[in-house]
């Protein structure tokens, strides 16, 4: 295929910055590789990234993606370009032959045959991505350099789409380039099929071939009991939610090659659309397993639940919230996260807290944290009417709201931001986009209107509680109407 035609086909799906003039080369294959490609080869250079051809012994850049920050842009370029050179029917015939052989052959034999067709070794990984449980060659088997590396690292398994995707690990995610695609059986996530690029070159047709292989490998792995479709790990979380669970939980967890959690949160998940709980659970398992040291999921009493092991420092980290927000957005769901706890016998109580948080007046956030809504949770348990709760709002809060409504001032907004910034005048002024002197005048006027001292710790607490109560009642009123 002429290079200019191929670049136009790629650009239709991935916007490119093409280098002019386009050489008149005829392209016969597409690969991932750094260095100088052959004359009729289009190479995707993962380091830049860029599309490169060989010309007179030199590597010539012919195009670059406009958005180099896009998720797995290299594998997208490779698949789009490589699809033009894949004889799908021929590969399907080969896979059909493998399927017939699989009736009487072991997973090791099928992996070896498939690897010969793939022209690269193949491995099977569990959901964690850190253990090689089957391989086509000793070169990448248990005990190999790749196996030892994986045991101490988590490869990048965060998918951009589910079930049909292929991922390319980056140099920091594996000691060699590696394609990964998910293995599933009747809707249950099992693990990953990997293609380590031992020869350091990935050809354009290999990602699609790997995706075509995945259903067959899943079936054979289940037949040979390499991968378990029975929800045994699900039962671990079920045990923690059952007050009458067997007493020796350590043994039950050890049988599943995992540890009884020492510190954790429980997460309740609901789909945005009409997706089934099992499908939602499967997608979240793929997304969350690489993010945390241990993730246990189950569908329990018509709810998708996950127990995530993490330290107190991790629980309070920004990365924890970023990871959950990313997973919820990609999976198309909402989450409610329990408070952090350290005793597994509190898991049922954690579920109760999640359910009560979920029932609170709605919030726009995709992920809600019970620890952030402790005040609303306490109010929700009080048998008071809204008129009685209004009585407990600090009168200074009400006075500032009334003053703003009558005079068009912004005193309530100012004191709200002042409390949010922990009483720091400089940060408060910056957040309000006003001069520090303007803020000082406002604070003095607030003291005149209310008689309060905003620097007093008890006063700040009462003001903060009053503001939270005001917000709660406003949401409650919205829910009623």
Short mmCIF file of C-alpha atoms in Angstrom, two decimals:
data_model
loop_
_atom_site.label_atom_id
_atom_site.label_comp_id
_atom_site.label_asym_id
_atom_site.label_seq_id
_atom_site.Cartn_x
_atom_site.Cartn_y
_atom_site.Cartn_z
CA UNK A 1 0.00 0.00 0.00
CA UNK A 2 1.28 3.48 -0.85
CA UNK A 3 2.47 5.38 2.22
CA UNK A 4 0.30 8.46 1.54
CA UNK A 5 -2.84 6.30 1.31
CA UNK A 6 -1.98 4.45 4.53
CA UNK A 7 -1.35 7.72 6.42
CA UNK A 8 -4.75 9.03 5.28
CA UNK A 9 -6.43 5.87 6.61
CA UNK A 10 -4.67 6.28 9.96
CA UNK A 11 -5.45 10.01 10.14
CA UNK A 12 -9.17 9.27 9.76
CA UNK A 13 -9.09 7.74 13.27
CA UNK A 14 -6.05 9.33 14.93
CA UNK A 15 -5.34 12.98 13.94
CA UNK A 16 -1.80 13.25 12.59
CA UNK A 17 0.73 15.97 11.90
CA UNK A 18 2.06 14.76 8.54
CA UNK A 19 5.53 15.74 7.40
CA UNK A 20 5.60 17.10 3.87
CA UNK A 21 6.43 15.97 1.30
CA UNK A 22 5.28 12.35 1.84
CA UNK A 23 7.82 9.88 0.37
CA UNK A 24 6.38 7.66 -2.41
CA UNK A 25 7.22 4.41 -0.57
CA UNK A 26 5.11 1.27 -0.91
CA UNK A 27 4.47 -0.16 2.59
CA UNK A 28 4.31 -3.93 3.00
CA UNK A 29 4.31 -4.28 6.79
CA UNK A 30 3.87 -2.30 10.00
CA UNK A 31 5.79 -2.86 13.25
CA UNK A 32 6.56 -1.33 16.65
CA UNK A 33 10.29 -0.74 16.92
CA UNK A 34 12.85 1.94 17.61
CA UNK A 35 15.76 2.44 15.26
CA UNK A 36 15.91 2.27 11.47
CA UNK A 37 13.17 0.18 9.81
CA UNK A 38 13.46 -1.52 6.42
CA UNK A 39 12.65 0.37 3.21
CA UNK A 40 9.07 -0.93 2.87
CA UNK A 41 8.24 -0.94 6.56
CA UNK A 42 6.27 1.64 8.55
CA UNK A 43 7.46 1.59 12.17
CA UNK A 44 5.66 3.03 15.16
CA UNK A 45 8.36 4.44 17.43
CA UNK A 46 7.01 4.16 21.02
CA UNK A 47 9.60 6.57 22.42
CA UNK A 48 8.40 9.71 20.59
CA UNK A 49 5.74 8.51 19.49
CA UNK A 50 6.06 8.85 15.71
CA UNK A 51 5.49 7.00 12.44
CA UNK A 52 8.85 6.28 10.80
CA UNK A 53 10.05 4.67 7.55
CA UNK A 54 13.49 3.57 6.44
CA UNK A 55 15.04 5.55 3.61
CA UNK A 56 18.63 5.27 2.37
CA UNK A 57 19.76 3.80 5.68
CA UNK A 58 18.08 6.53 7.74
CA UNK A 59 14.93 6.68 9.88
CA UNK A 60 12.57 9.30 8.42
CA UNK A 61 9.67 10.62 10.52
CA UNK A 62 6.61 10.90 8.23
CA UNK A 63 3.92 11.74 10.83
CA UNK A 64 3.24 12.28 14.51
CA UNK A 65 -0.04 12.01 16.43
CA UNK A 66 -1.43 15.44 17.35
CA UNK A 67 -2.40 14.28 20.84
CA UNK A 68 0.56 12.38 22.30
CA UNK A 69 -1.08 12.31 25.73
CA UNK A 70 -3.93 10.06 24.53
CA UNK A 71 -4.26 6.71 26.35
CA UNK A 72 -2.10 4.06 24.65
CA UNK A 73 -1.66 6.10 21.47
CA UNK A 74 1.10 3.78 20.24
CA UNK A 75 -1.09 0.68 20.24
CA UNK A 76 -3.89 2.61 18.52
CA UNK A 77 -1.54 3.65 15.73
CA UNK A 78 -0.26 0.11 15.37
CA UNK A 79 -3.70 -1.49 15.25
CA UNK A 80 -5.13 0.99 12.75
CA UNK A 81 -2.11 0.70 10.47
CA UNK A 82 -1.63 -3.02 10.99
CA UNK A 83 -5.26 -3.88 10.18
CA UNK A 84 -4.55 -3.03 6.53
CA UNK A 85 -2.13 -5.97 6.33
CA UNK A 86 -4.03 -8.58 8.31
CA UNK A 87 -5.68 -11.41 6.37
CA UNK A 88 -8.49 -11.93 8.90
CA UNK A 89 -10.00 -14.98 7.20
CA UNK A 90 -6.65 -16.80 7.12
CA UNK A 91 -6.11 -16.13 10.83
CA UNK A 92 -9.62 -17.22 11.69
CA UNK A 93 -9.03 -20.49 9.87
CA UNK A 94 -5.85 -21.01 11.89
CA UNK A 95 -7.67 -20.27 15.14
CA UNK A 96 -10.49 -22.65 14.16
CA UNK A 97 -7.90 -25.39 13.69
CA UNK A 98 -6.49 -24.57 17.12
CA UNK A 99 -9.99 -24.83 18.58
CA UNK A 100 -10.37 -28.36 17.18
CA UNK A 101 -6.97 -29.34 18.62
CA UNK A 102 -7.98 -27.86 21.97
CA UNK A 103 -10.63 -30.53 22.47
CA UNK A 104 -7.94 -33.07 23.27
CA UNK A 105 -4.87 -30.87 23.88
CA UNK A 106 -3.59 -29.21 27.06
CA UNK A 107 -3.26 -25.48 27.60
CA UNK A 108 0.53 -25.79 27.30
CA UNK A 109 0.22 -27.40 23.86
CA UNK A 110 -2.33 -24.85 22.61
CA UNK A 111 -0.24 -21.95 23.90
CA UNK A 112 2.80 -23.32 22.11
CA UNK A 113 0.89 -23.76 18.83
CA UNK A 114 -0.66 -20.30 19.14
CA UNK A 115 2.74 -18.77 19.89
CA UNK A 116 4.14 -20.24 16.68
CA UNK A 117 1.35 -18.52 14.74
CA UNK A 118 1.80 -15.30 16.72
CA UNK A 119 5.59 -15.35 16.12
CA UNK A 120 6.08 -14.34 19.77
CA UNK A 121 5.82 -16.24 23.08
CA UNK A 122 2.52 -16.19 24.98
CA UNK A 123 1.80 -16.10 28.71
CA UNK A 124 -1.30 -16.20 30.93
CA UNK A 125 -1.53 -13.82 33.89
CA UNK A 126 -4.12 -13.66 36.69
CA UNK A 127 -6.05 -10.47 37.41
CA UNK A 128 -3.19 -8.99 39.43
CA UNK A 129 -0.85 -9.29 36.45
CA UNK A 130 2.04 -10.28 38.71
CA UNK A 131 2.26 -14.06 38.26
CA UNK A 132 2.88 -16.12 35.12
CA UNK A 133 0.59 -19.15 35.50
CA UNK A 134 1.13 -20.61 32.00
CA UNK A 135 3.57 -19.91 29.16
CA UNK A 136 4.50 -21.19 25.72
CA UNK A 137 8.24 -21.27 26.38
CA UNK A 138 10.63 -21.46 29.37
CA UNK A 139 12.06 -18.14 28.18
CA UNK A 140 9.06 -16.37 29.75
CA UNK A 141 7.89 -19.01 32.23
CA UNK A 142 7.85 -18.94 36.03
CA UNK A 143 11.38 -18.24 37.24
CA UNK A 144 12.36 -16.27 34.13
CA UNK A 145 13.61 -12.68 34.23
CA UNK A 146 10.16 -11.47 33.18
CA UNK A 147 8.50 -13.56 35.90
CA UNK A 148 10.80 -12.20 38.59
CA UNK A 149 10.16 -8.65 37.43
CA UNK A 150 6.38 -9.08 37.40
CA UNK A 151 6.42 -10.51 40.93
CA UNK A 152 7.56 -7.16 42.27
CA UNK A 153 5.72 -4.82 39.90
CA UNK A 154 2.25 -4.21 38.56
CA UNK A 155 2.11 -3.82 34.77
CA UNK A 156 -0.12 -1.11 33.34
CA UNK A 157 -3.45 -2.90 32.88
CA UNK A 158 -5.78 0.11 32.90
CA UNK A 159 -8.00 -0.46 29.82
CA UNK A 160 -9.52 2.21 27.59
CA UNK A 161 -12.36 -0.14 26.68
CA UNK A 162 -13.55 -3.47 27.98
CA UNK A 163 -13.39 -7.02 26.61
CA UNK A 164 -12.02 -6.13 23.15
CA UNK A 165 -9.01 -4.00 23.99
CA UNK A 166 -5.31 -4.72 23.64
CA UNK A 167 -2.80 -2.85 25.82
CA UNK A 168 0.87 -2.15 25.18
CA UNK A 169 2.96 -1.78 28.32
CA UNK A 170 5.39 1.11 28.51
CA UNK A 171 9.09 0.66 29.37
CA UNK A 172 8.38 1.50 33.04
CA UNK A 173 5.60 -1.14 33.16
CA UNK A 174 7.61 -4.17 31.97
CA UNK A 175 11.23 -5.06 31.15
CA UNK A 176 10.25 -5.65 27.50
CA UNK A 177 7.36 -4.46 25.28
CA UNK A 178 4.31 -6.62 26.03
CA UNK A 179 0.83 -6.80 24.56
CA UNK A 180 -1.97 -7.70 26.99
CA UNK A 181 -5.62 -8.52 26.34
CA UNK A 182 -8.28 -9.64 28.86
CA UNK A 183 -9.47 -13.20 29.33
CA UNK A 184 -13.11 -13.73 30.33
CA UNK A 185 -15.53 -16.62 30.38
CA UNK A 186 -19.31 -16.13 30.30
CA UNK A 187 -19.00 -12.61 31.66
CA UNK A 188 -16.49 -13.39 34.41
CA UNK A 189 -13.10 -11.69 34.41
CA UNK A 190 -10.34 -14.32 34.60
CA UNK A 191 -6.98 -12.71 33.82
CA UNK A 192 -4.85 -11.60 30.87
CA UNK A 193 -3.28 -13.16 27.79
CA UNK A 194 0.14 -11.60 27.26
CA UNK A 195 2.53 -11.46 24.33
CA UNK A 196 6.02 -10.42 25.52
CA UNK A 197 8.02 -9.02 22.61
CA UNK A 198 11.12 -11.12 23.23
CA UNK A 199 12.27 -10.27 19.71
CA UNK A 200 11.77 -6.58 20.57
CA UNK A 201 9.57 -6.00 17.50
CA UNK A 202 5.77 -6.07 17.49
CA UNK A 203 4.18 -6.46 14.09
CA UNK A 204 1.06 -4.63 13.00
CA UNK A 205 -1.16 -7.72 12.77
CA UNK A 206 -0.20 -9.13 16.20
CA UNK A 207 -2.54 -7.00 18.38
CA UNK A 208 -5.61 -8.09 16.43
CA UNK A 209 -4.44 -11.69 16.33
CA UNK A 210 -3.95 -11.65 20.10
CA UNK A 211 -7.50 -10.33 20.61
CA UNK A 212 -8.82 -13.08 18.32
CA UNK A 213 -6.93 -15.70 20.34
CA UNK A 214 -8.27 -14.59 23.72
CA UNK A 215 -11.70 -16.37 23.65
CA UNK A 216 -10.07 -19.68 22.68
CA UNK A 217 -7.34 -19.40 25.33
CA UNK A 218 -9.98 -18.54 27.95
CA UNK A 219 -11.97 -21.68 27.17
CA UNK A 220 -8.91 -23.96 27.22
CA UNK A 221 -7.61 -22.39 30.45
CA UNK A 222 -10.97 -23.04 32.10
CA UNK A 223 -11.10 -26.60 30.74
CA UNK A 224 -7.66 -27.32 32.18
CA UNK A 225 -8.52 -25.48 35.41
CA UNK A 226 -5.67 -23.02 34.89
CA UNK A 227 -8.15 -20.21 35.49
CA UNK A 228 -11.07 -20.58 37.89
CA UNK A 229 -14.56 -19.43 36.85
CA UNK A 230 -16.08 -20.33 40.20
CA UNK A 231 -16.48 -17.19 42.28
CA UNK A 232 -14.36 -18.53 45.14
CA UNK A 233 -12.68 -15.17 45.75
CA UNK A 234 -16.12 -13.56 45.77
CA UNK A 235 -17.01 -15.76 48.71
CA UNK A 236 -14.16 -14.24 50.72
CA UNK A 237 -15.94 -10.90 50.83
CA UNK A 238 -19.26 -12.68 51.39
CA UNK A 239 -17.72 -14.29 54.50
CA UNK A 240 -16.71 -10.90 55.87
CA UNK A 241 -20.26 -9.63 55.36
CA UNK A 242 -21.77 -12.63 57.14
CA UNK A 243 -21.82 -12.29 60.95
CA UNK A 244 -21.84 -16.09 61.22
CA UNK A 245 -18.89 -16.64 58.89
CA UNK A 246 -16.42 -19.38 59.73
CA UNK A 247 -14.06 -18.34 62.50
CA UNK A 248 -10.77 -19.25 60.81
CA UNK A 249 -10.82 -16.69 58.02
CA UNK A 250 -7.02 -16.76 57.64
CA UNK A 251 -7.16 -20.33 56.27
CA UNK A 252 -9.96 -19.45 53.82
CA UNK A 253 -7.99 -16.49 52.50
CA UNK A 254 -4.76 -18.49 52.30
CA UNK A 255 -6.48 -21.11 50.13
CA UNK A 256 -7.13 -18.34 47.59
CA UNK A 257 -3.49 -17.19 47.75
CA UNK A 258 -4.41 -13.93 49.43
CA UNK A 259 -4.27 -12.39 52.90
CA UNK A 260 -6.95 -11.41 55.34
CA UNK A 261 -7.07 -7.59 55.10
CA UNK A 262 -5.58 -5.61 57.96
CA UNK A 263 -6.77 -2.16 56.84
CA UNK A 264 -9.46 -1.43 54.26
CA UNK A 265 -12.49 0.38 52.91
CA UNK A 266 -15.72 -1.04 51.50
CA UNK A 267 -17.09 0.42 48.25
CA UNK A 268 -20.72 0.16 47.13
CA UNK A 269 -21.16 0.59 43.34
CA UNK A 270 -24.24 1.31 41.23
CA UNK A 271 -24.40 1.48 37.43
CA UNK A 272 -25.40 4.71 35.67
CA UNK A 273 -27.39 2.77 33.09
CA UNK A 274 -29.17 -0.55 32.86
CA UNK A 275 -26.03 -2.69 33.06
CA UNK A 276 -26.14 -5.89 35.10
CA UNK A 277 -24.35 -6.05 38.44
CA UNK A 278 -22.11 -8.88 37.21
CA UNK A 279 -20.97 -6.85 34.19
CA UNK A 280 -20.34 -3.81 36.40
CA UNK A 281 -18.36 -5.95 38.83
CA UNK A 282 -16.28 -7.40 36.00
CA UNK A 283 -15.41 -3.98 34.55
CA UNK A 284 -14.46 -2.59 37.95
CA UNK A 285 -12.28 -5.64 38.69
CA UNK A 286 -10.30 -4.92 35.52
CA UNK A 287 -9.96 -1.26 36.42
CA UNK A 288 -9.31 -1.42 40.16
CA UNK A 289 -7.07 -4.51 40.48
CA UNK A 290 -3.98 -2.70 39.07
CA UNK A 291 -4.66 0.33 41.28
CA UNK A 292 -4.53 -1.30 44.71
CA UNK A 293 -2.55 -4.00 46.51
CA UNK A 294 -5.67 -6.16 46.97
CA UNK A 295 -9.23 -5.90 45.64
CA UNK A 296 -12.04 -8.30 46.57
CA UNK A 297 -15.35 -8.00 44.74
CA UNK A 298 -18.75 -9.64 44.98
CA UNK A 299 -22.42 -9.20 44.16
CA UNK A 300 -24.10 -9.31 47.55
CA UNK A 301 -27.84 -8.89 48.10
CA UNK A 302 -28.31 -7.15 44.75
CA UNK A 303 -25.35 -4.82 45.26
CA UNK A 304 -21.91 -4.70 43.64
CA UNK A 305 -19.37 -4.42 46.47
CA UNK A 306 -15.59 -4.15 46.62
CA UNK A 307 -13.22 -4.37 49.56
CA UNK A 308 -9.95 -2.52 48.93
CA UNK A 309 -6.89 -3.06 51.13
CA UNK A 310 -4.88 0.10 51.78
CA UNK A 311 -3.02 1.96 54.52
CA UNK A 312 -4.28 4.99 56.41
CA UNK A 313 -1.80 7.17 54.51
CA UNK A 314 -3.06 5.82 51.19
CA UNK A 315 -6.67 6.39 52.30
CA UNK A 316 -5.93 10.08 52.88
CA UNK A 317 -3.88 10.47 49.70
CA UNK A 318 -5.01 12.41 46.64
CA UNK A 319 -4.05 9.42 44.45
CA UNK A 320 -6.66 7.22 46.15
CA UNK A 321 -9.44 9.61 45.23
CA UNK A 322 -8.05 10.12 41.75
CA UNK A 323 -7.97 6.35 41.14
CA UNK A 324 -11.56 5.83 42.30
CA UNK A 325 -12.84 8.79 40.27
CA UNK A 326 -11.11 7.39 37.18
CA UNK A 327 -12.52 3.88 37.74
CA UNK A 328 -16.06 5.18 38.34
CA UNK A 329 -15.97 7.36 35.23
CA UNK A 330 -14.63 4.60 32.99
CA UNK A 331 -16.99 1.97 34.34
CA UNK A 332 -19.99 4.30 34.12
CA UNK A 333 -21.01 4.00 37.77
CA UNK A 334 -21.36 5.81 41.07
CA UNK A 335 -19.51 4.76 44.21
CA UNK A 336 -20.02 5.16 47.94
CA UNK A 337 -16.85 4.62 49.99
CA UNK A 338 -16.99 3.62 53.64
CA UNK A 339 -14.79 5.09 56.33
CA UNK A 340 -11.36 3.49 56.80
CA UNK A 341 -11.37 0.56 59.24
CA UNK A 342 -8.94 -2.08 60.51
CA UNK A 343 -11.11 -4.96 61.77
CA UNK A 344 -12.75 -7.24 59.21
CA UNK A 345 -15.65 -7.89 61.60
CA UNK A 346 -16.69 -4.26 60.95
CA UNK A 347 -17.37 -4.96 57.26
CA UNK A 348 -21.12 -5.40 57.70
CA UNK A 349 -21.25 -2.12 59.63
CA UNK A 350 -19.27 -0.50 56.82
CA UNK A 351 -21.93 -1.70 54.36
CA UNK A 352 -24.66 -0.15 56.54
CA UNK A 353 -22.79 3.17 56.52
CA UNK A 354 -22.42 3.01 52.72
CA UNK A 355 -26.15 2.32 52.28
CA UNK A 356 -27.10 5.22 54.56
CA UNK A 357 -24.68 7.53 52.74
CA UNK A 358 -26.20 6.47 49.42
CA UNK A 359 -29.67 7.36 50.76
CA UNK A 360 -28.66 10.92 51.71
CA UNK A 361 -29.86 13.83 49.56
CA UNK A 362 -28.12 13.47 46.22
CA UNK A 363 -24.77 15.06 45.46
CA UNK A 364 -23.26 15.69 42.01
CA UNK A 365 -20.02 13.83 42.77
CA UNK A 366 -19.52 10.45 41.10
CA UNK A 367 -17.74 9.13 44.22
CA UNK A 368 -19.13 9.88 47.71
CA UNK A 369 -17.09 9.32 50.87
CA UNK A 370 -18.94 8.46 54.07
CA UNK A 371 -16.15 10.08 56.08
CA UNK A 372 -16.81 13.41 54.35
CA UNK A 373 -20.53 13.22 55.06
CA UNK A 374 -20.44 12.24 58.73
CA UNK A 375 -22.35 15.41 59.66
CA UNK A 376 -25.20 14.65 57.23
CA UNK A 377 -25.23 11.02 58.39
CA UNK A 378 -25.73 12.12 61.99
CA UNK A 379 -28.47 14.57 61.02
CA UNK A 380 -30.22 11.87 59.00
CA UNK A 381 -30.63 9.81 62.17
CA UNK A 382 -32.36 12.61 64.09
CA UNK A 383 -36.18 12.44 64.23
CA UNK A 384 -36.40 16.25 63.97
CA UNK A 385 -38.32 18.15 61.34
CA UNK A 386 -36.50 20.68 59.19
CA UNK A 387 -37.99 23.52 61.26
CA UNK A 388 -36.38 22.11 64.41
CA UNK A 389 -33.03 21.59 62.63
CA UNK A 390 -33.13 25.22 61.49
CA UNK A 391 -33.07 26.17 65.15
CA UNK A 392 -29.56 24.69 65.48
CA UNK A 393 -28.02 26.81 62.71
CA UNK A 394 -25.75 29.39 64.30
CA UNK A 395 -27.61 32.75 64.11
CA UNK A 396 -24.49 34.38 62.65
CA UNK A 397 -24.86 32.22 59.54
CA UNK A 398 -28.51 33.22 59.13
CA UNK A 399 -27.67 36.87 59.71
CA UNK A 400 -24.99 36.88 57.00
CA UNK A 401 -27.31 35.17 54.49
CA UNK A 402 -30.07 37.71 55.22
CA UNK A 403 -27.63 40.63 54.93
CA UNK A 404 -26.39 39.37 51.55
CA UNK A 405 -29.95 38.98 50.26
CA UNK A 406 -30.89 42.51 51.36
CA UNK A 407 -27.71 44.40 50.44
CA UNK A 408 -26.11 42.31 47.67
CA UNK A 409 -22.99 41.72 49.78
CA UNK A 410 -20.93 38.51 49.78
CA UNK A 411 -20.31 38.04 53.49
CA UNK A 412 -21.63 34.45 53.66
CA UNK A 413 -19.47 33.42 50.69
CA UNK A 414 -16.51 35.14 52.33
CA UNK A 415 -16.82 33.43 55.72
CA UNK A 416 -17.47 30.10 53.97
CA UNK A 417 -14.20 30.40 52.02
CA UNK A 418 -12.36 31.69 55.12
CA UNK A 419 -13.31 28.51 57.00
CA UNK A 420 -12.46 26.34 53.99
CA UNK A 421 -8.99 27.90 53.90
CA UNK A 422 -8.45 27.17 57.62
CA UNK A 423 -8.50 30.88 58.51
CA UNK A 424 -5.61 31.79 56.19
CA UNK A 425 -6.32 35.34 54.96
CA UNK A 426 -3.87 35.22 52.04
CA UNK A 427 -5.29 31.96 50.66
CA UNK A 428 -8.86 33.17 51.21
CA UNK A 429 -8.25 36.41 49.31
CA UNK A 430 -6.65 34.50 46.44
CA UNK A 431 -9.55 32.04 46.26
CA UNK A 432 -12.06 34.90 46.20
CA UNK A 433 -9.99 36.89 43.65
CA UNK A 434 -9.92 39.96 45.88
CA UNK A 435 -7.14 42.05 47.44
CA UNK A 436 -6.11 41.04 51.01
CA UNK A 437 -7.06 44.53 52.21
CA UNK A 438 -10.54 44.08 50.72
CA UNK A 439 -10.83 40.81 52.61
CA UNK A 440 -9.77 42.44 55.88
CA UNK A 441 -12.47 45.08 55.44
CA UNK A 442 -15.06 42.37 54.78
CA UNK A 443 -14.01 40.40 57.85
CA UNK A 444 -14.26 43.53 60.00
CA UNK A 445 -17.73 44.22 58.60
CA UNK A 446 -18.75 40.59 59.31
CA UNK A 447 -17.76 41.11 62.95
CA UNK A 448 -19.85 44.30 63.06
CA UNK A 449 -22.93 42.57 61.58
CA UNK A 450 -22.73 39.44 63.76
CA UNK A 451 -20.59 40.29 66.80
CA UNK A 452 -18.55 37.06 66.32
CA UNK A 453 -14.78 36.62 66.47
CA UNK A 454 -13.85 34.46 63.41
CA UNK A 455 -10.44 33.71 64.93
CA UNK A 456 -11.97 31.88 67.91
CA UNK A 457 -11.75 28.09 67.46
CA UNK A 458 -15.15 27.34 68.98
CA UNK A 459 -16.77 30.04 66.85
CA UNK A 460 -15.25 28.54 63.71
CA UNK A 461 -16.60 25.13 64.65
CA UNK A 462 -20.13 26.50 65.20
CA UNK A 463 -20.02 28.48 61.96
CA UNK A 464 -18.77 25.45 60.01
CA UNK A 465 -21.47 23.24 61.53
CA UNK A 466 -24.11 25.86 60.72
CA UNK A 467 -22.97 26.07 57.10
CA UNK A 468 -23.00 22.26 56.76
CA UNK A 469 -26.49 22.14 58.26
CA UNK A 470 -27.66 24.86 55.86
CA UNK A 471 -26.32 22.90 52.88
CA UNK A 472 -27.93 19.70 54.16
CA UNK A 473 -31.37 21.31 54.54
CA UNK A 474 -31.11 22.89 51.08
CA UNK A 475 -30.44 19.48 49.52
CA UNK A 476 -33.20 17.93 51.61
CA UNK A 477 -35.64 20.58 50.36
CA UNK A 478 -34.59 19.86 46.76
CA UNK A 479 -35.17 16.13 47.30
CA UNK A 480 -38.68 16.75 48.70
CA UNK A 481 -39.70 18.94 45.79
#
